[in-house]
PDB file of C-alpha atoms in Angstrom:
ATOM      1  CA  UNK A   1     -14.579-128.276  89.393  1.00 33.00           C
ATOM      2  CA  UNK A   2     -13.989-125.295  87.107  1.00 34.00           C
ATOM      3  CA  UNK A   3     -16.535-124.456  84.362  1.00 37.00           C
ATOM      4  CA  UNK A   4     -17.647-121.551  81.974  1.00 36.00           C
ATOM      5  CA  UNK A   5     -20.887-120.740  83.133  1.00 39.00           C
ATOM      6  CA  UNK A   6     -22.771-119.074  80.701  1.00 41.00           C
ATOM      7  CA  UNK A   7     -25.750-116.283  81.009  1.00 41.00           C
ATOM      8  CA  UNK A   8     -29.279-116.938  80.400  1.00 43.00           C
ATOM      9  CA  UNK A   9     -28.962-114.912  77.249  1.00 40.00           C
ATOM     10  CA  UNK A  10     -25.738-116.698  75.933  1.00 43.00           C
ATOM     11  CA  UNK A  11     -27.265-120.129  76.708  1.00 42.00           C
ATOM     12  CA  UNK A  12     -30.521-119.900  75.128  1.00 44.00           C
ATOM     13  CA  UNK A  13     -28.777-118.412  71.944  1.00 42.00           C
ATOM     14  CA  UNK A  14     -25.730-120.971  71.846  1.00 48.00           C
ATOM     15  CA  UNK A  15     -27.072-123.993  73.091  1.00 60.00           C
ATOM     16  CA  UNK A  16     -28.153-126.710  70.245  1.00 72.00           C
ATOM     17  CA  UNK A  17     -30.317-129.814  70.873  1.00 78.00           C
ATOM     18  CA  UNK A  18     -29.285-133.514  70.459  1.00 71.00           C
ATOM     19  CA  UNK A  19     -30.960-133.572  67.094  1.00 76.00           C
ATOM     20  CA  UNK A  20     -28.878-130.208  65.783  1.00 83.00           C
ATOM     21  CA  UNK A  21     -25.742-131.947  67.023  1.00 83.00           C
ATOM     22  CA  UNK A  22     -26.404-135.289  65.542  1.00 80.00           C
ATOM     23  CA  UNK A  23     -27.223-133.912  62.097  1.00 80.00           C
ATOM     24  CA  UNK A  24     -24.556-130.880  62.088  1.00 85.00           C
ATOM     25  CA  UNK A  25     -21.635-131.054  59.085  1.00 87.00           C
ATOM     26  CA  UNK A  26     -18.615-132.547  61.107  1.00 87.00           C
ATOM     27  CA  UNK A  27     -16.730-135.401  62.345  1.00 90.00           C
ATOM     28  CA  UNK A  28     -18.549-137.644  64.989  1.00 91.00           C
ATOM     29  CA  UNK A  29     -15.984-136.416  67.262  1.00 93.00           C
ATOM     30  CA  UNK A  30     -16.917-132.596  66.851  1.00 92.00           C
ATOM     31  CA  UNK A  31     -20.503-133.998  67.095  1.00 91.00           C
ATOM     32  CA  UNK A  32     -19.028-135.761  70.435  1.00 93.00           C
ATOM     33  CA  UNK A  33     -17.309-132.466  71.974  1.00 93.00           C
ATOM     34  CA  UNK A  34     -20.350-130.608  71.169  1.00 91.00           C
ATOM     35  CA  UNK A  35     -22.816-132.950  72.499  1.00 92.00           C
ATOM     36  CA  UNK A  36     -20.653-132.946  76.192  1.00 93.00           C
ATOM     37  CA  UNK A  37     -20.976-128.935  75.701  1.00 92.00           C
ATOM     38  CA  UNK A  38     -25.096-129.483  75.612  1.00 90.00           C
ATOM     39  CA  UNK A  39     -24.383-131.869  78.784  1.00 92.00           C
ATOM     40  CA  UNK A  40     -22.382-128.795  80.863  1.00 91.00           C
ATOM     41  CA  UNK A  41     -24.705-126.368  79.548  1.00 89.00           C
ATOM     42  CA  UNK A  42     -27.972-127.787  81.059  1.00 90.00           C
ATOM     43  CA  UNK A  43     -25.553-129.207  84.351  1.00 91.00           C
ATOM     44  CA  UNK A  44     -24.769-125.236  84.478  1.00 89.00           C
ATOM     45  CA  UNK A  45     -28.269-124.171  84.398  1.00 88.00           C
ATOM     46  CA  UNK A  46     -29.142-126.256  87.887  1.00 89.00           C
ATOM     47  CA  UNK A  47     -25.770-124.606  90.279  1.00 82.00           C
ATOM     48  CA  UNK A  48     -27.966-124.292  93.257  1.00 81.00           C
ATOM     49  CA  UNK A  49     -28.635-127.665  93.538  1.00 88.00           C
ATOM     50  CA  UNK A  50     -27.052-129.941  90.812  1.00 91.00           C
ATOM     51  CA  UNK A  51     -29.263-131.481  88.630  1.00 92.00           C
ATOM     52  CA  UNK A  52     -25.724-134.613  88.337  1.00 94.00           C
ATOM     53  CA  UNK A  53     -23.437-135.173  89.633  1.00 94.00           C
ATOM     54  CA  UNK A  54     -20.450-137.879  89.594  1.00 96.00           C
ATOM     55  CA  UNK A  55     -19.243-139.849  91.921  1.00 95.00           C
ATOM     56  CA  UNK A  56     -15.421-139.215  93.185  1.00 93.00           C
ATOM     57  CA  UNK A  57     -14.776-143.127  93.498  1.00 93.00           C
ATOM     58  CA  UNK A  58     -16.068-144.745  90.166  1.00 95.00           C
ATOM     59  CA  UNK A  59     -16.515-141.389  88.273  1.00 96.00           C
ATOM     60  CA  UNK A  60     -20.553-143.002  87.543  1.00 96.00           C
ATOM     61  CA  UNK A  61     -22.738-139.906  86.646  1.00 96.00           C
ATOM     62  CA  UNK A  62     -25.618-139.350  89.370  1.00 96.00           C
ATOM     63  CA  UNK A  63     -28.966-137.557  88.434  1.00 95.00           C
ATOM     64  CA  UNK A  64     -30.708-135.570  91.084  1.00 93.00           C
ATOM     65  CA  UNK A  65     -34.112-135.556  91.298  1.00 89.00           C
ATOM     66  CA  UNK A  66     -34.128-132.329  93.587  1.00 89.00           C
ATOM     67  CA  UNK A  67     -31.995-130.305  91.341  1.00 89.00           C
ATOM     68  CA  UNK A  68     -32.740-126.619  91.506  1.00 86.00           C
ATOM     69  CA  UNK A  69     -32.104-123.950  89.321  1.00 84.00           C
ATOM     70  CA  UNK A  70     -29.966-120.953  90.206  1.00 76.00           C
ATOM     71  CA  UNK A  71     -31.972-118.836  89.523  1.00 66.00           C
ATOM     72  CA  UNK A  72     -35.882-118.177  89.703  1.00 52.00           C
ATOM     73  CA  UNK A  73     -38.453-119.814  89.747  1.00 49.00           C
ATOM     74  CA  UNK A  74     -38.130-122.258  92.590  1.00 48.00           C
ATOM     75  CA  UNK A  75     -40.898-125.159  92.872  1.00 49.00           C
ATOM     76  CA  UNK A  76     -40.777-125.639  96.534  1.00 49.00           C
ATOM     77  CA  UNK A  77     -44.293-127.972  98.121  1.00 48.00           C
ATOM     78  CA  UNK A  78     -46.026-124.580  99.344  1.00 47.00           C
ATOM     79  CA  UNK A  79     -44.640-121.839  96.980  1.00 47.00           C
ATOM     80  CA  UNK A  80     -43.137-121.214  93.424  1.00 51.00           C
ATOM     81  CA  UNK A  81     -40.792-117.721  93.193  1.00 52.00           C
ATOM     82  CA  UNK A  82     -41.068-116.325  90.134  1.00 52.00           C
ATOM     83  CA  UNK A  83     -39.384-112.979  88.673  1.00 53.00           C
ATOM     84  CA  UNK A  84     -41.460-110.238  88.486  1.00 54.00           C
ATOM     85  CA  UNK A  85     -43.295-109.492  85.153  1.00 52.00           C
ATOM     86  CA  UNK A  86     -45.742-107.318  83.498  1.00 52.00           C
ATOM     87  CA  UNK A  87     -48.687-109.757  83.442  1.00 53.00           C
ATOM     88  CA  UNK A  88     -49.741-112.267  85.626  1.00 54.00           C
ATOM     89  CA  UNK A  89     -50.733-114.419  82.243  1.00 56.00           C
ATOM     90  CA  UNK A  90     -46.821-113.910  81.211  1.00 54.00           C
ATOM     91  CA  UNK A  91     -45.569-114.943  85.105  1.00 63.00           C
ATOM     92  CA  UNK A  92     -48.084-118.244  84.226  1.00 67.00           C
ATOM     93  CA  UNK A  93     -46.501-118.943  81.170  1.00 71.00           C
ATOM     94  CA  UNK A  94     -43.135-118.401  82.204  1.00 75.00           C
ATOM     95  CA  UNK A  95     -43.519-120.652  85.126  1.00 76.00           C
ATOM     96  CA  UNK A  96     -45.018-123.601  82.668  1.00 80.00           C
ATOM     97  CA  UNK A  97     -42.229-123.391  80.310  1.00 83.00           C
ATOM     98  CA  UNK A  98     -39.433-123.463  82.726  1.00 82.00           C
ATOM     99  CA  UNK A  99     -41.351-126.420  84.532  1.00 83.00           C
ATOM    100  CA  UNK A 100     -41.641-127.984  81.316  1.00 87.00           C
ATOM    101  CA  UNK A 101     -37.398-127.361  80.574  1.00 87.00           C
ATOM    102  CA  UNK A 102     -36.787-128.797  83.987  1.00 88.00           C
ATOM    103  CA  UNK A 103     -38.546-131.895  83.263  1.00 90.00           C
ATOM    104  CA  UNK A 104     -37.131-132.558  80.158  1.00 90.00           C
ATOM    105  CA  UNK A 105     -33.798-131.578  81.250  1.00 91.00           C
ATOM    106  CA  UNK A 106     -34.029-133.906  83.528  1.00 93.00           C
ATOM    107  CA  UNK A 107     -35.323-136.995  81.616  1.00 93.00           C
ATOM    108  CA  UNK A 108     -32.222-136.036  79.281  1.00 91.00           C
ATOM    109  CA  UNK A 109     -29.846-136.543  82.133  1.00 94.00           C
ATOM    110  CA  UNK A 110     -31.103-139.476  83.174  1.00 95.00           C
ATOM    111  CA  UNK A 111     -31.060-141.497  80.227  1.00 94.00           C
ATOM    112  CA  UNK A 112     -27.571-140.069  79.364  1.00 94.00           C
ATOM    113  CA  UNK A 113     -26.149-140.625  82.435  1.00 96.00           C
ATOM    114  CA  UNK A 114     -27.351-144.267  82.513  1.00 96.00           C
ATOM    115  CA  UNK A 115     -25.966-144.645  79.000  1.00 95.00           C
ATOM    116  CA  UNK A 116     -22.782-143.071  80.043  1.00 97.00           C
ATOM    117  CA  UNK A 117     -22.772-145.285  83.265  1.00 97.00           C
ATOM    118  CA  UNK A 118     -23.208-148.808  81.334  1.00 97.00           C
ATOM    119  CA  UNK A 119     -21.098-147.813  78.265  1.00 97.00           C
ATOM    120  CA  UNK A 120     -18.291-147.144  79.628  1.00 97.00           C
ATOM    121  CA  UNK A 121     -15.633-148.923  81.921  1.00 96.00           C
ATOM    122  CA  UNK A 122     -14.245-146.976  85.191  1.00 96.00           C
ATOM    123  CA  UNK A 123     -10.762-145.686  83.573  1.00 95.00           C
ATOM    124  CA  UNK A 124     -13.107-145.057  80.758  1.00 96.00           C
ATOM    125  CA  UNK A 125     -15.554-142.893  82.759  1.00 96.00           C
ATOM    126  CA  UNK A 126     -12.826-141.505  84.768  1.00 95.00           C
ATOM    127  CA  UNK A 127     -10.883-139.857  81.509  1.00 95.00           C
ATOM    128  CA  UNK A 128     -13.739-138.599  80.179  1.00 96.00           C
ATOM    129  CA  UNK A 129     -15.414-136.874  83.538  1.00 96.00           C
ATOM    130  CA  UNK A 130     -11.753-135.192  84.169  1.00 95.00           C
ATOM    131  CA  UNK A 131     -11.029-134.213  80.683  1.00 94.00           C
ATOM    132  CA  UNK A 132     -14.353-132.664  79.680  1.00 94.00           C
ATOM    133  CA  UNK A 133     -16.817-132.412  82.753  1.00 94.00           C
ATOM    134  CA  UNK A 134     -13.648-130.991  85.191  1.00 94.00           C
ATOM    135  CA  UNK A 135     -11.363-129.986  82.289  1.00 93.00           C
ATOM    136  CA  UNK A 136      -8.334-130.929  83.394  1.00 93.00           C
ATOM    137  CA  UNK A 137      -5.271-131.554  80.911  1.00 91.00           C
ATOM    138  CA  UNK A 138      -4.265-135.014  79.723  1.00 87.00           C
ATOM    139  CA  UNK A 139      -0.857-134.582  81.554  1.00 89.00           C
ATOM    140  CA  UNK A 140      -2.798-133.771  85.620  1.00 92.00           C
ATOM    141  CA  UNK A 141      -5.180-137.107  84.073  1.00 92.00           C
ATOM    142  CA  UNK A 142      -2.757-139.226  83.861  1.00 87.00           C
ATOM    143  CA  UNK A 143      -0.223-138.266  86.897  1.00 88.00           C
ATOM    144  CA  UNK A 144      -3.316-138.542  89.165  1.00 89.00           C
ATOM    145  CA  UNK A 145      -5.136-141.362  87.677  1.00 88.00           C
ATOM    146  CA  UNK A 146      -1.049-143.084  87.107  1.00 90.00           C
ATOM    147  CA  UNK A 147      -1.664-143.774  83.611  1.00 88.00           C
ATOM    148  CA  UNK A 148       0.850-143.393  80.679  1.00 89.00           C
ATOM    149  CA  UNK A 149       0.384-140.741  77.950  1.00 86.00           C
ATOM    150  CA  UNK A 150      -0.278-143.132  75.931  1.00 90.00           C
ATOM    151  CA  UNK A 151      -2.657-145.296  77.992  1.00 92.00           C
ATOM    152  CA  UNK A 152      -4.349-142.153  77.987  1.00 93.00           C
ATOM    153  CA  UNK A 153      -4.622-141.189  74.755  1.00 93.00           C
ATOM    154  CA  UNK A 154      -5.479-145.107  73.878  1.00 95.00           C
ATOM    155  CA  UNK A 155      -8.344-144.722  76.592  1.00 96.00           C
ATOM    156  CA  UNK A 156      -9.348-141.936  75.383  1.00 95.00           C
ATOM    157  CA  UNK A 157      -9.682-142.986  71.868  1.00 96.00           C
ATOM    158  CA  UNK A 158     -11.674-145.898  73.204  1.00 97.00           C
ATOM    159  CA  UNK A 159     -14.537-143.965  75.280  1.00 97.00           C
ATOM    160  CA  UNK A 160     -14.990-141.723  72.375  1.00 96.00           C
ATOM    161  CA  UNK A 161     -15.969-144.926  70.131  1.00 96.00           C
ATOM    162  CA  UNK A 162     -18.235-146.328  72.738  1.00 97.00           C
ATOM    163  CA  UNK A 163     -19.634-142.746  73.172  1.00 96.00           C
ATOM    164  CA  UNK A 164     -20.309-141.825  69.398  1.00 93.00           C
ATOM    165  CA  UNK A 165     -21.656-145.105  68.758  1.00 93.00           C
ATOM    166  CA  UNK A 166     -23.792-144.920  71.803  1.00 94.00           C
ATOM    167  CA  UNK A 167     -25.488-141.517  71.731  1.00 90.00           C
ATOM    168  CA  UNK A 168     -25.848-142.187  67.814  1.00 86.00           C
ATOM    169  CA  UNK A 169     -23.180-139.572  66.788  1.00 87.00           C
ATOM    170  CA  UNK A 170     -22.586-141.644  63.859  1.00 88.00           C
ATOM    171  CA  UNK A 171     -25.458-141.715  62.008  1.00 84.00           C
ATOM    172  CA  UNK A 172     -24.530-138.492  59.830  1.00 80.00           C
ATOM    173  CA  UNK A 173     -21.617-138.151  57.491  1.00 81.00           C
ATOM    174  CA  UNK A 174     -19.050-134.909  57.513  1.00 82.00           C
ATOM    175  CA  UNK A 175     -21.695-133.336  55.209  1.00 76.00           C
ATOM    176  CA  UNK A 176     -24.561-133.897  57.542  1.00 73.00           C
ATOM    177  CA  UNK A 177     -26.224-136.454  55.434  1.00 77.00           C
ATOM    178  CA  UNK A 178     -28.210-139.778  56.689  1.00 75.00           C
ATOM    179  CA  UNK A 179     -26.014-142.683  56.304  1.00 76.00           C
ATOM    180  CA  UNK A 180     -28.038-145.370  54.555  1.00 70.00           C
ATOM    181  CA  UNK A 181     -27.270-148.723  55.724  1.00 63.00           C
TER     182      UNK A 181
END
């Protein structure tokens, strides 16, 4: 799997949360692409041990419980590593915040992993994990996966729907406005 991985500096100034994403001027489908970028961007942050990962037969995403981050600090049952800083009452708060991320992080990837999971049919799942988690072109999708261009593009069209109207992409016009019902 090939992915941009980006630096702690780049990430914590790039990355948005769900709630920027679902409200942000666009399409649902920008909204879509950007929400799978928040999804690679925390996977990216756990390449020591993945924090999910998916399975190579029904392309199902997998949380891991004992993710690990690649870099410090590491929670291990007798020690946590931390960088080295100027205060011990900085190296505290560091360690709480990052514990707190991981958590979170986690939860996230749980509940949209199962979402993903129950959404979505295999070729569904399968499309979508090549095309945006292992970005691979539409053309390598559908030799390997022996679909037509356009069963792909028709799958594709299909998993975004389930996925906008799942994570609740939809819920903002282009303008970023509430959609009253």
């Amino acid at each position: 799997m090939l992915c941009y991985i980006r630096s702690d500096r780049e990430r914590k100034d790039v990355m948005k949360t769900w709630n920027e994403i679902m409200s942000q001027p666009g399409s649902p489908e920008e909204r879509l692409e950007d929400f799978f970028e928040l999804w690679m961007d925390i996977m990216s942050i756990y390449d020591a041990v993945p924090i999910m990962t998916f399975s190579p037969s029904t392309y199902c995403a997998i949380p891991n419980g004992k993710y690990q981050r690649g870099y410090v600090p590491v929670n291990t049952a007798s020690v946590i590593k931390v960088p080295q800083s100027d205060t011990v009452t900085l190296q505290i708060s560091n360690i709480a915040s990052m514990i707190n991320e991981d958590d979170a992080n986690y939860d996230r990837i749980k509940s949209w992993a199962a979402t993903f999971n129950t959404v979505l049919n295999k070729e569904e799942r399968t499309v979508i994990v090549r095309r945006y988690f292992y970005h691979e072109n539409y053309t390598r999708i559908s030799r390997k996966c022996s679909f037509s261009v356009r069963s792909y593009y028709r799958i594709v069209g299909s998993a975004k729907k389930k996925l906008v109207e799942a994570f609740s992409l939809n819920l903002y016009d282009e303008y970023g406005s509430p959609i009253l019902y």
